Structure formats: structure tokens, C-alpha cells
């Protein structure tokens, strides 16, 4: 691991406190996100897939690219896609020039499921923004 500490900018006690608080707030947001997904009837992983697809151009990606974006192995992403397809939240298709490549698209039902959750997440991030900006400014 490369050192990211600059010799003429040593960490102060307040930097450690800001870093610890920032990490705590990130974990709180992650828990908020997980609980919001479960409340909406999705797993946190399902939410992440739908969010990633909704953000993608045309609402679709190749499975390999989706796996990379989710930091998963392709077979794990395929398993998630299988479960989401059974729920009617995504649609799968092959690329014409290479049938080995699988394209996954968010379905109309998937878009409906992600909309309310994303709005809820945005509201939470907006609530957290002033505190996070204070923490970042303190470092």
C-alpha cells in the first residue's frame, strides 16, 4: 500500500476524529440504505443492481460491466440478475454480434421499484450533506 501521508502535513488529533466520524456516517448511510431496500421488498444487492442499471445509458449494461461496477465476479452478478429477472425487475438479452455477451436492462417494473428508493436515498444524502461538508472541511 502506497503512503498517502505527506511529511509536511502530519495528522492531528482532530483529523483522526474527523476521519472516524466520517467513516461512522458512511456506515450509518449504508445501514440506512440496506434497511430502506428491505422495507421496499428488495435485498440491498438488488437495490444496487437496479440503481446501477437505471444510471447506465439506456438503462442497460453487459453482465461483465455490471459485475465490474458492483465489484463482483461475473458469476455472482449473473446470479443476482437471475433473481431479479424472476421478479420481473430486469430483462436479459444477447448481443447480436456475440451471443456470449449478455445484456441486462432494467424493466418498467424495475424502474418503478427504484424510483421511490432513490428519492428516499437522495433525501437522506441531502440531510447529511452539511455535516459531511463540515467533516471534509475539517481535514
Coordinates of C-alpha atoms in Angstrom, one line a residue, residues 9-120:
X9 CA 1.2 17.7 6.7
X10 CA 1.0 15.4 9.8
X11 CA -2.3 14.2 11.0
X12 CA -3.7 15.9 14.1
X13 CA -6.0 14.5 16.7
X14 CA -8.8 16.4 15.1
X15 CA -8.1 14.7 11.7
X16 CA -8.4 11.3 13.3
X17 CA -11.7 12.4 14.9
X18 CA -13.0 13.7 11.6
X19 CA -11.9 10.5 9.8
X20 CA -13.5 8.3 12.4
X21 CA -16.8 10.3 12.3
X22 CA -16.8 10.3 8.5
X23 CA -16.4 6.6 8.4
X24 CA -19.2 6.2 11.0
X25 CA -21.5 8.3 9.0
X26 CA -20.8 6.3 5.8
X27 CA -21.6 3.1 7.7
X28 CA -24.8 4.7 9.0
X29 CA -25.8 5.6 5.5
X30 CA -25.0 2.1 4.3
X31 CA -27.3 0.7 7.1
X32 CA -30.0 3.2 6.2
X33 CA -29.7 2.1 2.5
X34 CA -29.9 -1.6 3.4
X35 CA -32.9 -1.1 5.7
X36 CA -34.7 1.1 3.0
X37 CA -34.2 -1.7 0.4
X38 CA -35.5 -4.4 2.7
X39 CA -38.5 -2.2 3.6
X40 CA -39.2 -1.9 -0.1
X41 CA -39.1 -5.7 -0.5
X42 CA -35.6 -5.8 -2.1
X43 CA -32.3 -7.0 -0.9
X44 CA -29.5 -4.4 -0.7
X45 CA -27.8 -6.1 -3.6
X46 CA -31.0 -5.9 -5.7
X47 CA -31.2 -2.2 -5.0
X48 CA -27.6 -1.7 -6.1
X49 CA -28.2 -3.6 -9.3
X50 CA -31.3 -1.6 -10.1
X51 CA -29.6 1.6 -9.3
X52 CA -26.6 0.8 -11.4
X53 CA -28.8 -0.2 -14.4
X54 CA -31.0 2.9 -14.0
X55 CA -27.9 5.1 -14.1
X56 CA -26.5 3.3 -17.2
X57 CA -27.0 4.7 -20.7
X58 CA -30.3 3.3 -22.0
X59 CA -30.8 1.5 -18.6
X60 CA -28.8 -1.4 -19.7
X61 CA -25.3 -3.0 -19.4
X62 CA -23.4 -6.1 -20.3
X63 CA -23.3 -8.6 -17.3
X64 CA -19.5 -8.3 -17.2
X65 CA -19.6 -4.5 -16.9
X66 CA -22.4 -4.8 -14.3
X67 CA -20.2 -7.2 -12.3
X68 CA -17.3 -4.7 -12.5
X69 CA -19.4 -1.8 -11.4
X70 CA -20.8 -3.9 -8.4
X71 CA -17.3 -5.2 -7.6
X72 CA -18.5 -8.7 -8.0
X73 CA -17.3 -11.7 -10.0
X74 CA -19.3 -12.2 -13.2
X75 CA -21.0 -15.4 -11.9
X76 CA -22.2 -13.6 -8.8
X77 CA -23.6 -10.8 -10.9
X78 CA -25.3 -13.4 -13.1
X79 CA -27.0 -15.0 -10.0
X80 CA -28.3 -11.6 -9.0
X81 CA -29.6 -10.9 -12.5
X82 CA -31.3 -14.4 -12.4
X83 CA -33.2 -13.5 -9.2
X84 CA -34.1 -10.0 -10.5
X85 CA -35.3 -11.5 -13.8
X86 CA -37.6 -13.9 -11.9
X87 CA -39.1 -10.9 -10.1
X88 CA -39.6 -9.1 -13.3
X89 CA -37.3 -6.2 -12.4
X90 CA -34.8 -6.8 -15.2
X91 CA -34.8 -8.2 -18.7
X92 CA -32.0 -10.1 -20.3
X93 CA -30.9 -10.4 -24.0
X94 CA -28.0 -11.4 -26.1
X95 CA -25.8 -9.1 -28.2
X96 CA -26.4 -9.9 -31.9
X97 CA -22.7 -9.9 -32.9
X98 CA -21.6 -12.1 -29.9
X99 CA -24.2 -14.4 -28.3
X100 CA -21.9 -15.0 -25.4
X101 CA -22.4 -11.4 -24.2
X102 CA -25.5 -10.9 -22.2
X103 CA -27.2 -7.5 -21.9
X104 CA -29.2 -6.7 -18.9
X105 CA -31.8 -4.0 -18.9
X106 CA -33.9 -2.5 -16.1
X107 CA -37.6 -3.3 -16.8
X108 CA -40.6 -0.9 -16.4
X109 CA -41.3 -2.7 -13.1
X110 CA -37.6 -2.3 -12.0
X111 CA -37.8 1.5 -12.8
X112 CA -40.9 1.8 -10.7
X113 CA -39.2 0.0 -7.8
X114 CA -36.0 2.1 -7.9
X115 CA -37.7 5.5 -8.2
X116 CA -39.1 5.7 -4.7
X117 CA -36.0 4.2 -3.2
X118 CA -33.7 6.6 -5.0
X119 CA -35.8 9.6 -3.9
X120 CA -35.6 8.4 -0.3

